Short mmCIF file of C-alpha atoms and ligand atoms in Angstrom, two decimals:
data_model
loop_
_atom_site.label_atom_id
_atom_site.label_comp_id
_atom_site.label_asym_id
_atom_site.label_seq_id
_atom_site.Cartn_x
_atom_site.Cartn_y
_atom_site.Cartn_z
CA MET V 1 -0.50 -13.79 15.32
CA ILE V 2 2.95 -12.73 14.13
CA TYR V 3 3.00 -11.53 10.54
CA GLN V 4 5.21 -13.33 8.01
CA HIS V 5 5.48 -12.84 4.24
CA ARG V 6 3.89 -15.75 2.39
CA TYR V 7 3.23 -16.74 -1.21
CA LEU V 8 -0.32 -17.41 -2.36
CA ASP V 9 0.58 -20.92 -3.58
CA GLY V 10 1.86 -21.83 -0.12
CA SER V 11 5.50 -22.10 -1.18
CA SER V 12 7.97 -20.83 1.37
CA LEU V 13 9.26 -17.30 1.32
CA HIS V 14 12.43 -16.80 3.33
CA LEU V 15 12.45 -13.06 3.70
CA PRO V 16 12.42 -11.17 6.98
CA VAL V 17 9.62 -8.71 7.71
CA GLY V 18 10.90 -5.22 7.06
CA LYS V 19 9.55 -1.71 6.84
CA VAL V 20 6.86 -0.46 4.48
CA VAL V 21 7.78 2.48 2.26
CA CYS V 22 4.79 4.36 0.84
CA ILE V 23 3.95 7.18 -1.54
CA GLY V 24 1.36 9.75 -0.49
CA ARG V 25 -0.12 10.74 -3.83
CA ASN V 26 0.33 8.72 -6.99
CA TYR V 27 -3.07 8.51 -8.74
CA LEU V 28 -4.40 11.78 -10.14
CA ASP V 29 -8.07 11.01 -9.38
CA HIS V 30 -7.25 10.44 -5.68
CA ILE V 31 -5.26 13.69 -5.47
CA ARG V 32 -8.30 15.54 -6.84
CA GLU V 33 -10.81 13.92 -4.48
CA LEU V 34 -8.86 15.17 -1.44
CA ASN V 35 -8.22 18.60 -3.04
CA ASN V 36 -4.46 18.11 -2.72
CA PRO V 37 -1.96 19.84 -4.98
CA ILE V 38 -0.09 17.61 -7.46
CA PRO V 39 3.31 17.01 -5.84
CA GLU V 40 6.44 18.06 -7.71
CA THR V 41 8.37 15.18 -6.19
CA PRO V 42 6.90 12.00 -4.67
CA ILE V 43 5.78 12.35 -1.03
CA LEU V 44 7.23 9.39 0.84
CA PHE V 45 6.50 8.02 4.29
CA ILE V 46 7.29 4.82 6.19
CA LYS V 47 5.26 2.39 8.23
CA PRO V 48 7.23 0.27 10.72
CA THR V 49 7.12 -3.55 10.89
CA THR V 50 4.51 -3.27 13.66
CA ALA V 51 2.12 -1.88 11.02
CA LEU V 52 2.07 -5.21 9.16
CA VAL V 53 -0.74 -7.68 9.74
CA ALA V 54 -2.12 -10.47 7.56
CA LEU V 55 -5.15 -9.33 5.55
CA ASN V 56 -7.07 -12.48 6.48
CA GLN V 57 -6.97 -11.56 10.19
CA PRO V 58 -9.81 -9.33 11.49
CA ILE V 59 -8.82 -5.67 10.97
CA GLN V 60 -8.54 -3.77 14.25
CA LEU V 61 -9.46 -0.09 13.87
CA PRO V 62 -7.96 2.35 16.39
CA VAL V 63 -10.59 3.48 18.89
CA GLY V 64 -11.44 7.12 19.58
CA ARG V 65 -9.22 8.64 16.90
CA GLY V 66 -11.81 9.58 14.29
CA GLU V 67 -12.37 8.12 10.84
CA CYS V 68 -10.08 5.35 9.62
CA HIS V 69 -10.03 5.26 5.81
CA HIS V 70 -9.27 2.38 3.46
CA GLU V 71 -6.70 2.97 0.71
CA VAL V 72 -6.29 -0.10 -1.52
CA GLU V 73 -2.79 -0.30 -3.01
CA LEU V 74 -0.55 -2.56 -5.06
CA ALA V 75 2.15 -3.86 -2.70
CA VAL V 76 5.59 -4.89 -3.92
CA LEU V 77 7.80 -7.23 -1.93
CA VAL V 78 11.49 -6.37 -2.17
CA GLY V 79 13.82 -9.37 -2.58
CA GLN V 80 17.21 -7.69 -2.96
CA LEU V 81 18.99 -4.68 -1.51
CA LEU V 82 18.34 -1.48 -3.48
CA GLN V 83 20.40 1.67 -2.93
CA ASN V 84 20.42 4.49 -5.49
CA ALA V 85 19.07 1.90 -7.89
CA GLU V 86 17.85 2.29 -11.45
CA ALA V 87 14.33 1.26 -12.42
CA LYS V 88 15.63 -1.78 -14.32
CA THR V 89 17.46 -3.03 -11.23
CA ALA V 90 14.41 -2.37 -9.08
CA ARG V 91 12.29 -4.55 -11.34
CA GLN V 92 14.76 -7.42 -11.01
CA ALA V 93 14.65 -7.10 -7.22
CA VAL V 94 10.89 -7.77 -6.95
CA ALA V 95 10.10 -10.95 -5.00
CA GLY V 96 6.34 -10.68 -5.26
CA TYR V 97 3.20 -8.59 -5.74
CA GLY V 98 0.31 -8.33 -3.34
CA VAL V 99 -2.43 -5.99 -2.28
CA ALA V 100 -2.47 -3.91 0.88
CA LEU V 101 -4.62 -1.47 2.77
CA ASP V 102 -2.83 1.75 3.71
CA LEU V 103 -5.13 2.43 6.67
CA THR V 104 -5.25 6.14 7.42
CA LEU V 105 -6.69 8.04 10.37
CA ARG V 106 -8.10 10.75 8.09
CA ASP V 107 -9.38 13.19 10.73
CA LEU V 108 -6.03 13.05 12.51
CA GLN V 109 -4.14 13.38 9.22
CA ASN V 110 -6.16 16.47 8.29
CA GLU V 111 -5.34 18.06 11.66
CA LEU V 112 -1.65 17.25 11.23
CA LYS V 113 -1.63 18.62 7.67
CA LYS V 114 -3.24 21.88 8.85
CA LYS V 115 -0.47 22.32 11.40
CA GLY V 116 2.22 21.38 8.88
CA HIS V 117 3.21 18.38 10.98
CA PRO V 118 4.31 14.92 9.74
CA TRP V 119 1.56 12.31 9.16
CA GLU V 120 3.23 9.56 11.17
CA THR V 121 0.61 9.01 13.88
CA ALA V 122 -2.17 8.94 11.24
CA LYS V 123 -0.41 6.43 9.01
CA ALA V 124 2.04 4.29 10.97
CA PHE V 125 0.02 2.93 13.91
CA ASP V 126 0.04 -0.78 14.83
CA GLY V 127 -1.92 -2.81 12.28
CA SER V 128 -2.11 0.08 9.79
CA CYS V 129 -0.97 -2.12 6.91
CA PRO V 130 -3.06 -5.28 6.36
CA LEU V 131 -1.26 -7.18 3.60
CA SER V 132 -2.29 -10.09 1.35
CA LEU V 133 -0.37 -13.19 0.36
CA PHE V 134 2.06 -12.50 -2.49
CA LEU V 135 1.94 -13.57 -6.12
CA LYS V 136 5.25 -14.50 -7.68
CA PRO V 137 6.51 -11.86 -10.13
CA GLU V 138 6.01 -14.23 -13.08
CA ALA V 139 2.27 -14.34 -12.27
CA LEU V 140 2.03 -10.65 -13.19
CA PRO V 141 4.22 -10.11 -16.27
CA HIS V 142 2.74 -6.62 -16.87
CA PRO V 143 2.40 -5.12 -13.39
CA GLN V 144 2.07 -1.59 -14.78
CA ALA V 145 -1.24 -2.48 -16.46
CA ILE V 146 -3.33 -4.32 -13.91
CA ASP V 147 -6.71 -3.62 -12.35
CA LEU V 148 -7.00 -2.95 -8.66
CA SER V 149 -10.29 -2.65 -6.79
CA LEU V 150 -11.92 -2.70 -3.39
CA ARG V 151 -15.48 -3.72 -2.56
CA VAL V 152 -16.94 -3.00 0.85
CA ASN V 153 -20.09 -4.96 1.77
CA GLY V 154 -20.57 -5.81 -1.90
CA GLU V 155 -20.31 -2.23 -3.14
CA ILE V 156 -17.43 -1.03 -5.32
CA ARG V 157 -15.57 1.73 -3.45
CA GLN V 158 -12.22 1.95 -5.24
CA GLN V 159 -11.32 0.96 -8.75
CA GLY V 160 -8.19 1.77 -10.70
CA ASN V 161 -5.50 0.48 -12.99
CA THR V 162 -1.79 0.69 -12.29
CA GLN V 163 -1.46 2.47 -15.67
CA GLN V 164 -2.90 5.53 -13.89
CA MET V 165 0.12 5.92 -11.59
CA MET V 166 2.01 9.17 -12.08
CA VAL V 167 5.27 7.54 -10.99
CA GLY V 168 5.57 3.97 -12.28
CA ILE V 169 6.28 1.08 -9.90
CA PHE V 170 9.98 0.64 -10.71
CA GLU V 171 10.74 4.36 -11.08
CA LEU V 172 9.13 4.79 -7.67
CA MET V 173 11.24 2.03 -6.10
CA ALA V 174 14.36 3.57 -7.68
CA TYR V 175 13.43 7.01 -6.32
CA MET V 176 12.71 5.59 -2.86
CA SER V 177 16.11 3.88 -2.88
CA THR V 178 17.82 7.27 -3.22
CA HIS V 179 16.33 8.24 0.16
CA PHE V 180 16.06 4.94 2.05
CA SER V 181 17.80 1.63 1.41
CA LEU V 182 15.20 -0.91 0.35
CA GLN V 183 16.16 -4.17 2.02
CA PRO V 184 15.09 -7.75 1.37
CA GLY V 185 11.72 -8.18 3.11
CA ASP V 186 10.71 -4.52 2.81
CA VAL V 187 7.39 -3.72 1.17
CA VAL V 188 6.65 -0.81 -1.16
CA LEU V 189 3.13 0.64 -1.38
CA THR V 190 2.44 2.39 -4.66
CA GLY V 191 -0.45 4.74 -3.91
CA THR V 192 -4.22 4.53 -4.01
CA PRO V 193 -6.83 5.32 -6.67
CA ALA V 194 -9.90 7.46 -5.86
CA GLY V 195 -12.75 6.35 -3.63
CA VAL V 196 -11.14 6.31 -0.19
CA GLY V 197 -13.58 6.32 2.71
CA PRO V 198 -14.20 5.26 6.30
CA LEU V 199 -14.35 1.67 7.52
CA THR V 200 -16.66 0.52 10.30
CA SER V 201 -16.90 -2.53 12.50
CA GLY V 202 -18.28 -5.57 10.67
CA ASP V 203 -17.43 -4.34 7.15
CA VAL V 204 -16.61 -7.15 4.72
CA LEU V 205 -13.95 -6.29 2.15
CA ILE V 206 -12.96 -7.88 -1.13
CA LEU V 207 -9.67 -6.66 -2.57
CA ASN V 208 -9.04 -7.57 -6.18
CA LEU V 209 -5.64 -7.49 -7.83
CA ALA V 210 -5.54 -8.51 -11.50
CA GLY V 211 -8.44 -10.89 -10.93
CA TYR V 212 -7.03 -12.42 -7.74
CA GLU V 213 -9.48 -11.87 -4.89
CA PHE V 214 -8.56 -11.48 -1.23
CA SER V 215 -11.18 -11.05 1.46
CA ALA V 216 -10.93 -9.22 4.75
CA ARG V 217 -13.19 -8.23 7.61
CA VAL V 218 -13.19 -5.35 10.04
CA ALA V 219 -13.38 -6.57 13.66
ZN1 ZN W 1 -1.84 5.41 0.54
#
């Protein structure tokens, strides 16, 4: 099934499907759990459009490439072109908020990191970004103070609040836009709180964003 951006209330969303721009480390507790140094500047990477799949479709894990970890993240849908933008402008350009999984081939990523190579093959594979329906911006008037959690088979694995981000949502979008144009239909992932871990076939996931629940299942 071809992925398209959609609003939760079913109203139409006429934005193309663009790239996904992500930040590697943005919650302190997650940086500590992986024993990573605190970055001086945000670590950015991109997932291509082929990474995007609807969260309500069965999640396909790559086969034979080691552990595939869940990273639950607030996703921001970009509605207007941003280039060298300020945070205020970035906020006005938001077309919606959703929740995504930044699926990560952790064993492969660790090997790549050891060699000093880019993470691309561990992060940007087909289907590596299951994405929920979007809430309209007015549904989340305080996006920098919302709870975010992931349950796997009924057990809480990740829990955080967007207040814990080191780089705030709109500052992050502004910073990203100094490196890459953010175009209408692009998606920004804002980092994951602690608790990342492997997914296995048959896992049932509940992602919660500010009280809105989205379910998913690993094929
Ligand atoms: Zn991530």
